[in-house]
Short mmCIF file of C-alpha atoms and ligand atoms in Angstrom, two decimals:
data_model
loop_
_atom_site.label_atom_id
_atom_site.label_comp_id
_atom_site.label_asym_id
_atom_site.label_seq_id
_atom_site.Cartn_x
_atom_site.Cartn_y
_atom_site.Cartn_z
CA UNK A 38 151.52 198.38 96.77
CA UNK A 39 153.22 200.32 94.26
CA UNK A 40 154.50 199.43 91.09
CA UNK A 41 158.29 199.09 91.11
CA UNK A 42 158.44 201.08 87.80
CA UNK A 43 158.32 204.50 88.97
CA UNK A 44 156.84 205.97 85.43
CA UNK A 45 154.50 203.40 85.39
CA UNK A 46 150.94 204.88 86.06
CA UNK A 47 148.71 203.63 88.84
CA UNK A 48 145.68 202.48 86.30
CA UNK A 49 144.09 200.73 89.09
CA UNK A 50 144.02 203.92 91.59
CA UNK A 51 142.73 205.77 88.86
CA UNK A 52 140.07 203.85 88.75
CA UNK A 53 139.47 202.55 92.38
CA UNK A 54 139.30 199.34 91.73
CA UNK A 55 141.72 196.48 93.96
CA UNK A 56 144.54 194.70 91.89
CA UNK A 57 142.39 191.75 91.67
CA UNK A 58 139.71 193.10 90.07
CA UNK A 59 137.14 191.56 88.00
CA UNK A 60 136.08 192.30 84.08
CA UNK A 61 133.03 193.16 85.22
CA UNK A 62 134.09 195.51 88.56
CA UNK A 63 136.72 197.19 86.22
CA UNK A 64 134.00 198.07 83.97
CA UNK A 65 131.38 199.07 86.41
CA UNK A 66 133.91 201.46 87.84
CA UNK A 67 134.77 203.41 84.43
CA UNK A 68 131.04 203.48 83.81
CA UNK A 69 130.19 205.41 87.30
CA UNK A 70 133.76 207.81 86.61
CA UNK A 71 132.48 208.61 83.09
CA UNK A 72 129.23 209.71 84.08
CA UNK A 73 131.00 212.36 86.31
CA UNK A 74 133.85 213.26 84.71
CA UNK A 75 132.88 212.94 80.65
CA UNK A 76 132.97 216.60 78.68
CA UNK A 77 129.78 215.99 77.84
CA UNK A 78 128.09 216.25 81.43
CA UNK A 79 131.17 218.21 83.58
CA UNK A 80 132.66 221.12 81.66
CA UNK A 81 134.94 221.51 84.43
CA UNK A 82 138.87 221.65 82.74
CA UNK A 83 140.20 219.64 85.19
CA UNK A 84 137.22 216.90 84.30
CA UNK A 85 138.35 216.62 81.02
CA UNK A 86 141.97 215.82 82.05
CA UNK A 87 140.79 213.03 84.65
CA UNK A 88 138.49 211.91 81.89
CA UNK A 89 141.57 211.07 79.96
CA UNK A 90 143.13 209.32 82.75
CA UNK A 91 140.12 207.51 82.80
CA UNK A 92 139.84 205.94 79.47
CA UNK A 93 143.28 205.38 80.04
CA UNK A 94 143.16 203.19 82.75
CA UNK A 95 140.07 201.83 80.90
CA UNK A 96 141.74 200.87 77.61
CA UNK A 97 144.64 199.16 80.03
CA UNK A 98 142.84 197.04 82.38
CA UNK A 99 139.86 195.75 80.25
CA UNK A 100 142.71 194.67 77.66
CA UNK A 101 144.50 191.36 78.93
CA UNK A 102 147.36 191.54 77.53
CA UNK A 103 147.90 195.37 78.48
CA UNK A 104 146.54 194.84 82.11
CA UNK A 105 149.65 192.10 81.97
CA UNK A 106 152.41 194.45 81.43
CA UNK A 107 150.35 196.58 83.99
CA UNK A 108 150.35 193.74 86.55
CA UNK A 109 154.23 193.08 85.84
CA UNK A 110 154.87 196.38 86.38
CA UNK A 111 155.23 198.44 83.01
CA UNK A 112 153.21 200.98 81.15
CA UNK A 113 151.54 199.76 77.95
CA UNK A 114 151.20 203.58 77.37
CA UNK A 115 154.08 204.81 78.05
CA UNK A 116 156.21 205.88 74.62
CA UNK A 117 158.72 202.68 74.05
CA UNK A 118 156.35 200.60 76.88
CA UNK A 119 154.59 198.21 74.21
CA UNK A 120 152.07 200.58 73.75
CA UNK A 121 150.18 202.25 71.18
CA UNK A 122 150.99 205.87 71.90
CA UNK A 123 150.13 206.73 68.27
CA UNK A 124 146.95 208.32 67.11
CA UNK A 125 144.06 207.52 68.45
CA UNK A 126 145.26 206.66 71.45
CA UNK A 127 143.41 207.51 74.43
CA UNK A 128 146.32 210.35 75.35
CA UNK A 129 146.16 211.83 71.62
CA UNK A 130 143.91 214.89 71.24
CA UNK A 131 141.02 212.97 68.98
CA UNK A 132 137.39 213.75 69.83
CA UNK A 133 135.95 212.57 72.69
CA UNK A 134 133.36 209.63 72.56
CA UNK A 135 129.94 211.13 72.85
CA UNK A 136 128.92 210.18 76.12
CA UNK A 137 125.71 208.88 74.98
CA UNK A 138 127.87 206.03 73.11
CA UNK A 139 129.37 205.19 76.15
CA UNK A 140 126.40 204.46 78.17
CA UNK A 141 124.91 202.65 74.94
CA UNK A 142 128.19 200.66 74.26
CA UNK A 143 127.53 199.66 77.60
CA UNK A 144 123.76 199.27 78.29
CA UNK A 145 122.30 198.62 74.79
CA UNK A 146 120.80 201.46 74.74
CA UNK A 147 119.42 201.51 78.06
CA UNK A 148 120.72 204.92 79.54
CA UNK A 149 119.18 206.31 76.19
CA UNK A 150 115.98 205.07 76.51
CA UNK A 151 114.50 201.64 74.87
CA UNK A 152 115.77 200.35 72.11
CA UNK A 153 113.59 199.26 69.07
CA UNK A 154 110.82 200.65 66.64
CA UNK A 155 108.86 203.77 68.54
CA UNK A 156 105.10 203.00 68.53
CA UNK A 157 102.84 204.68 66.73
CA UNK A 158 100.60 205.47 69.53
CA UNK A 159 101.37 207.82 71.60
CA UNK A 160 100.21 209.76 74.54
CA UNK A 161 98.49 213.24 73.31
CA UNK A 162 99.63 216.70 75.22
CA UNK A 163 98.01 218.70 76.96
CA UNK A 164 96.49 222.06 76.21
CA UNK A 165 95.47 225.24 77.41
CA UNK A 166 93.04 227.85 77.08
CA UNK A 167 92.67 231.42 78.25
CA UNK A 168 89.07 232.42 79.70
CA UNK A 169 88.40 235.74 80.36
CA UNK A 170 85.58 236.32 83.48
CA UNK A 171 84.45 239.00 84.87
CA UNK A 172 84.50 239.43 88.64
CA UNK A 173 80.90 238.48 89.53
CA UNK A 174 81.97 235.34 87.66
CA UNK A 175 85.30 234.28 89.76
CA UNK A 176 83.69 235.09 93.00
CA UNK A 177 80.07 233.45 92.60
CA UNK A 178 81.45 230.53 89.80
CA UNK A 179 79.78 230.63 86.50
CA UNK A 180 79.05 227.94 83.39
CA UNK A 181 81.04 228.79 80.78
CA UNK A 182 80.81 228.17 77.09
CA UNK A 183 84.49 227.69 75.88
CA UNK A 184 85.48 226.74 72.31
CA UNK A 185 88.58 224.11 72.44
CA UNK A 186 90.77 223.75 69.08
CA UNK A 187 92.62 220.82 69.51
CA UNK A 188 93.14 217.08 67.41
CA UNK A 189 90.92 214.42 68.02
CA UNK A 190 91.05 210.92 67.35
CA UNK A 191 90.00 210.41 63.31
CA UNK A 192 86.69 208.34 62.98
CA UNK A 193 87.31 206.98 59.77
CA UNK A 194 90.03 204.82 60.87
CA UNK A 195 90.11 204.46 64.40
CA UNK A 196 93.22 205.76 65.14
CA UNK A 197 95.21 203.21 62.82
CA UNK A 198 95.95 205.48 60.28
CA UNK A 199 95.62 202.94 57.67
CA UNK A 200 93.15 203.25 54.37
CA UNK A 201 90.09 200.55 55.19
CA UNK A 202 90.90 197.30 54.66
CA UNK A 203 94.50 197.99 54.69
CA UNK A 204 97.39 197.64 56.79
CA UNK A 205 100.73 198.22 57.87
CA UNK A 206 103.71 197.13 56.11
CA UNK A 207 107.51 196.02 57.54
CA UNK A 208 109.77 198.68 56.78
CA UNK A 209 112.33 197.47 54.39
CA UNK A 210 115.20 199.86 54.82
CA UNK A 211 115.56 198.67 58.81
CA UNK A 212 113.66 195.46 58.72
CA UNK A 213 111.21 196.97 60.87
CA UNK A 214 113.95 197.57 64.13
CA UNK A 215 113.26 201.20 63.51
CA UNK A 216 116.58 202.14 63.43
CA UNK A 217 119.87 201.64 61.48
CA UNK A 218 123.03 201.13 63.13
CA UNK A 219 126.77 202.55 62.87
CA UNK A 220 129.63 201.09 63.74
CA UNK A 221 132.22 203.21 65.52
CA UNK A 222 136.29 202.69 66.27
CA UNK A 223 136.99 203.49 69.46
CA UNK A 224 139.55 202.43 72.25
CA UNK A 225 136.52 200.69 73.99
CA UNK A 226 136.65 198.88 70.86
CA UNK A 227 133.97 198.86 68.20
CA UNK A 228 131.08 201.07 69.30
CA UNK A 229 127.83 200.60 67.69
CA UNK A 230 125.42 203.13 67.50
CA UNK A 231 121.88 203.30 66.39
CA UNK A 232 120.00 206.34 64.48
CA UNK A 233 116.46 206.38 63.86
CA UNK A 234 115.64 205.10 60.54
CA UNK A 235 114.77 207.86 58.58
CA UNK A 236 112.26 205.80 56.06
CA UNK A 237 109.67 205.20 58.46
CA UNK A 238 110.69 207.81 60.91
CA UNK A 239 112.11 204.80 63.54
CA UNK A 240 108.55 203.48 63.83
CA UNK A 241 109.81 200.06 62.04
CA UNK A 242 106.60 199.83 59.88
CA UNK A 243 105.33 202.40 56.63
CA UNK A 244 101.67 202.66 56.06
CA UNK A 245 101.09 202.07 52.29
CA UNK A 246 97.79 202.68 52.24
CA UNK A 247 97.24 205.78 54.62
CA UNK A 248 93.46 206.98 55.90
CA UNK A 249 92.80 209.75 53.77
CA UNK A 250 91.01 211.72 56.49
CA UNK A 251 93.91 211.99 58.54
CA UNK A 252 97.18 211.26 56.17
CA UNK A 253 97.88 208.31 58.59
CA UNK A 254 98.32 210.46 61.84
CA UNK A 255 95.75 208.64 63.49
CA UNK A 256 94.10 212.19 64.47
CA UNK A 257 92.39 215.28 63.05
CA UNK A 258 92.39 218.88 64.30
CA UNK A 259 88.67 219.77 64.82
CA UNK A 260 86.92 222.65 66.57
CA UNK A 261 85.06 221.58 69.84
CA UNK A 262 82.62 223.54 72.40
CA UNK A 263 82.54 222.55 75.86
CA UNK A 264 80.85 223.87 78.68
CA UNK A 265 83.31 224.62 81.79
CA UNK A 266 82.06 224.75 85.59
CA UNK A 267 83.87 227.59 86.96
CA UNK A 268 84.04 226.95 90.91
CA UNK A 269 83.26 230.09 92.84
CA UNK A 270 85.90 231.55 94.73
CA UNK A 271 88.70 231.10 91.59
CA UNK A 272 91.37 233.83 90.88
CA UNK A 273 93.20 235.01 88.33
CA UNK A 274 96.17 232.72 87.02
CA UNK A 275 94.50 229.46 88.81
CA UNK A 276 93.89 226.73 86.14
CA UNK A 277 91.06 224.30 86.27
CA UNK A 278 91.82 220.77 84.69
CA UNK A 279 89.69 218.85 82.65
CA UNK A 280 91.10 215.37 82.40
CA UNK A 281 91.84 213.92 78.66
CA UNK A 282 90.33 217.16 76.97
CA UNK A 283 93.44 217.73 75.33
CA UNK A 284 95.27 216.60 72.21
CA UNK A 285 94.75 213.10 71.20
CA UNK A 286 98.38 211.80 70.43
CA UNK A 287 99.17 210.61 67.66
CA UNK A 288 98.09 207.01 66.22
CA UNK A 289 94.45 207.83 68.22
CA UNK A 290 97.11 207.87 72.01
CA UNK A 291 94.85 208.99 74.75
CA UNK A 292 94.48 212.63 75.26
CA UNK A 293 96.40 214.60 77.09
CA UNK A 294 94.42 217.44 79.85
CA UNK A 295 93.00 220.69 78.99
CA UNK A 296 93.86 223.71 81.58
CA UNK A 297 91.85 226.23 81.31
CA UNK A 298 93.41 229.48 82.69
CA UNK A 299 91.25 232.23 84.51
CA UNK A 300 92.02 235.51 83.50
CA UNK A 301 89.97 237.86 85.74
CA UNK A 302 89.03 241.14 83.92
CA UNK A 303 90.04 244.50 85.93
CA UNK A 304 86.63 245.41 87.99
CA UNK A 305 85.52 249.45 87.39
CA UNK A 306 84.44 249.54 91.36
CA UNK A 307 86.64 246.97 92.74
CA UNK A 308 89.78 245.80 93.07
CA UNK A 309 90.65 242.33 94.61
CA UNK A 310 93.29 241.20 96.87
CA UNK A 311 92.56 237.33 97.48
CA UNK A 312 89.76 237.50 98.54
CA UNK A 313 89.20 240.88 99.79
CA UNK A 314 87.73 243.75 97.59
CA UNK A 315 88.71 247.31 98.26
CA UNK A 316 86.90 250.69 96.56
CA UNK A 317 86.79 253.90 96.96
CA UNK A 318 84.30 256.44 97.99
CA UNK A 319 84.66 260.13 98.58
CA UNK A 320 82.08 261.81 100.94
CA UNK A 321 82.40 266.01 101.11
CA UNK A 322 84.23 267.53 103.60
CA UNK A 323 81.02 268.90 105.11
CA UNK A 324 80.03 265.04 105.50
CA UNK A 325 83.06 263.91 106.62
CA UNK A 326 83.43 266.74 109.46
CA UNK A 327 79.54 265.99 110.32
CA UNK A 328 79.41 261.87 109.30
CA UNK A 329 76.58 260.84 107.40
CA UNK A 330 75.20 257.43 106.14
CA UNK A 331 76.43 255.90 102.90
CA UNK A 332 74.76 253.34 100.88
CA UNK A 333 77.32 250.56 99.34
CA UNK A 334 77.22 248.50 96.26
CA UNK A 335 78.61 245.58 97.03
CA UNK A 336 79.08 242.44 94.66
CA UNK A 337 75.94 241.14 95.46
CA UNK A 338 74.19 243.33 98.01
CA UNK A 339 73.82 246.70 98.97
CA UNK A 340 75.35 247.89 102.60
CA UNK A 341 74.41 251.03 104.76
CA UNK A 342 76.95 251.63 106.19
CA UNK A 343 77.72 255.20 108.89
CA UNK A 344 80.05 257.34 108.01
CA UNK A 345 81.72 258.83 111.88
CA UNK A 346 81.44 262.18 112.26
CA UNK A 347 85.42 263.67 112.56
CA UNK A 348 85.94 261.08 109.91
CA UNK A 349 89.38 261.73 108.34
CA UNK A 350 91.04 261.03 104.64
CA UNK A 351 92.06 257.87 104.04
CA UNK A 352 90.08 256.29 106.52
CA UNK A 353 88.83 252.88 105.81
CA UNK A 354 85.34 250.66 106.35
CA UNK A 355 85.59 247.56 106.99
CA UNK A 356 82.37 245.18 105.67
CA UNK A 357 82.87 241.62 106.96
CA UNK A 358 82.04 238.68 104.44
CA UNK A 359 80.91 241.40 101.64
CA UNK A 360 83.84 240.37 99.45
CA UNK A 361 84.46 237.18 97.30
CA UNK A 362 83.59 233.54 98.72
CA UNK A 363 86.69 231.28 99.57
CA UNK A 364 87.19 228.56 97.18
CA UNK A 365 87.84 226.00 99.55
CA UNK A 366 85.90 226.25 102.67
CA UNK A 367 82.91 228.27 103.60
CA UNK A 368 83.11 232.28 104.23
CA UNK A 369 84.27 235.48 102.25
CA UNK A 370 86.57 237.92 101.89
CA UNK A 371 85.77 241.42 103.46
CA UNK A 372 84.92 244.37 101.59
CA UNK A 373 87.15 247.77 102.49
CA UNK A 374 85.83 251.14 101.37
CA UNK A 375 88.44 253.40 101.61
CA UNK A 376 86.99 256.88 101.62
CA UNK A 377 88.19 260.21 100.38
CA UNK A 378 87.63 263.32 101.52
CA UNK A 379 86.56 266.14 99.07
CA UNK A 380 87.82 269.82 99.54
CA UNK A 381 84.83 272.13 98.08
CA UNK A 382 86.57 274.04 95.27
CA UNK A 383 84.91 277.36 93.57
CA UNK A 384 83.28 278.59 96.85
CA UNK A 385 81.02 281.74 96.08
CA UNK A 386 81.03 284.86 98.32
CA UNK A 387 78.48 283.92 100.59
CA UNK A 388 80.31 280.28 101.00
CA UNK A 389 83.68 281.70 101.60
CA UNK A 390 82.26 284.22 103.98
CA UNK A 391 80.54 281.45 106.01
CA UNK A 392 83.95 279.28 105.73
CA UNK A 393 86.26 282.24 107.01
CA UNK A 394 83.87 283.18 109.95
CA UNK A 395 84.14 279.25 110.51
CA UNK A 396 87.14 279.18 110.75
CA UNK A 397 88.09 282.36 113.26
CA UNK A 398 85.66 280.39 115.68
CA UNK A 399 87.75 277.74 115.20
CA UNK A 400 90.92 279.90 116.34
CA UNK A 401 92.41 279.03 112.69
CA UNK A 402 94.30 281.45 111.54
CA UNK A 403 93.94 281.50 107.35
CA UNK A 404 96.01 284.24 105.74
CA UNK A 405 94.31 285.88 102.70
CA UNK A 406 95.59 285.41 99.44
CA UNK A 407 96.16 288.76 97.39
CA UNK A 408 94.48 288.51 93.86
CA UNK A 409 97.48 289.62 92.12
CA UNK A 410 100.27 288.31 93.96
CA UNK A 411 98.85 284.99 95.12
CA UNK A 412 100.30 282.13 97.19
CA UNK A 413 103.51 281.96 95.53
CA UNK A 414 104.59 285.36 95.96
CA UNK A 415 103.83 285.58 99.35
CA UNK A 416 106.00 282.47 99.92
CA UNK A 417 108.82 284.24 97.74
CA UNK A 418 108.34 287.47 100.34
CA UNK A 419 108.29 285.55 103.31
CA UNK A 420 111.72 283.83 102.02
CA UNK A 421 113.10 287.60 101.51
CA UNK A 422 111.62 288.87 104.66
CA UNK A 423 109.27 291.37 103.18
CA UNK A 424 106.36 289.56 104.76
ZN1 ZN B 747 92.28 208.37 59.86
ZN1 ZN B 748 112.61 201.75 58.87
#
């Protein structure tokens, strides 16, 4: 099926459409190769050359008499082939069509979002507030006292933003559409394009009366105190939503959520892994050698817990369901004391004495230290072979 004119481009294979194709097929298929080839959403070089292609094959085949010469197998593009070729054209180097007015010249507006005035009304955000707990608080839950800054819907008018007993008024500069429209020349033709009317702000109506407590925004920024139920079980970072405690939108629009973000303060004993707590505890060297008993604050309890006798450093305790309650579920976390084992420093006579004569019954050999000389130097000897 090719053209007998071997310069002539092959519009329709550019554009995948059969030679029969319909108005509506030709332009359904230049809308779906725009939205993946256009500058604007593929920045890929070779993108921008088959975009040109593109609105080539466009400007031919939705133009009658061009798709004519196409069908009788010239180029309408082609320098000398009845076409335009001059500035402008779709081969020239002029700016690209925003991509935006292509899907609006198309749509109305529709791939943009709805046309028309913006209401006033709108949905409020959401918001968010830090709360600081301490770890009794996360792992038992706690009734907290937070103060929430955020706008709430004005009394005096309701929401409307309008003085009592007044009203809103039918912008004049756009008629009340809310926008203002442009006209642009393109080779789809004339492309019209909307802006926001700047008078009132694309809302199509002015209020020329506004509520003085709120300037006509419908809302007022006011200082609130709540009272949050912290679950127990909650860790740092988790957020806890309370539905429509955020801002009120604008024009009174329902109120977004407030999160309220738990920030766990560092514990002095304890540190927490989920929902495990470790600590530390050091026990003598005499103690750990002969184990004793220890007694252990835990969060909420205190544990007796034996100490083996040979215990070494770094060994751990393990106290089931002493740590922090799950959150979802029943049961806790496990507390692990992690023990370290002290070396007695500043030994008197006596204590060294008894510590030496320990240790020849032990068959450990412990080489005196000189007083002057001291470890070091003996190391330095022993490296020179004067030991
Ligand atoms: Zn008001
Ligand atoms: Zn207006």
């Amino acid at each position: 099926m090719r053209t007998p004119n071997p310069v002539a481009r092959d519009y329709y294979g550019i554009l995948g459409v059969s030679r029969d194709a319909s108005d509506d097929e030709i332009k359904r298929a230049y809308r779906k190769l725009a939205r993946q080839f256009h500058p604007d959403v593929n920045p890929d070089p070779e993108a921008q050359e088959k975009f040109k292609d593109i609105n080539a094959a466009y400007e031919v085949l939705s133009d009658d008499r061009k798709r004519q010469i196409v069908d009788l197998g010239g180029d309408p593009l082609a320098p000398g082939g009845g076409g335009m070729g001059g500035p402008g054209g779709p081969g020239g180097a002029g700016p690209f069509v925003g991509f935006q007015d292509i899907m609006d010249a198309f749509f109305g507006g529709a791939a943009g979002g709805s046309r028309g005035p913006r209401p006033r009304t709108r949905p409020g955000a959401d918001a968010i507030l830090r709360l600081e707990l301490d770890l009794n608080e996360t792992a038992f839950g706690v009734e907290a006292p937070i103060t929430v800054d955020t706008a709430v819907l004005c009394t005096t008018c309701s929401g409307a933003g309008t003085a009592a007993g007044t009203h809103l008024a039918t912008c004049e500069a756009c008629g009340g559409r809310g926008e203002v429209q442009s006209v642009q020349r393109t080779f789809l033709g004339q492309v019209v394009s909307a802006r926001p009317c700047t008078v009132c702000q694309g809302f199509g109506t002015t209020i020329p009366h506004p509520c003085p407590t709120c300037a006509g925004d419908g809302r007022v920024r006011t200082r609130r105190s709540l009272t949050v139920k912290i679950p127990a079980g909650v860790e740092d970072g988790m957020r806890i939503r309370l539905a429509q405690q955020g801002e009120v939108g604008p024009g009174g629009g329902t109120a977004g959520d407030l999160y309220v973000e738990i920030h766990e303060r560092p514990h002095d004993v304890y540190s927490r892994k989920g929902d495990d707590l470790h600590c530390r505890v050091t026990v003598p060297m005499t103690a750990a050698a002969l184990g004793t008993r220890l007694t252990i604050k835990a969060l909420d309890s205190e544990e007796v817990v034996d100490v083996k006798p040979g215990t070494q450093p770094g060994s751990t305790l393990r106290l089931r369901a002493r740590g922090v309650p799950h959150l979802r579920g029943t049961g806790r976390g496990d507390l692990y004391v992690h023990l370290d084992v002290r070396t007695p420093t500043k030994l008197d006579a006596d204590q060294e004495r008894m510590l030496r004569d320990f240790a020849k019954t032990r068959g450990e050999e412990v080489a005196e230290l000189t007083k002057q000389g001291g470890f070091f130097s003996r190391m330095r000897d022993a490296f020179n072979g004067h030991a």
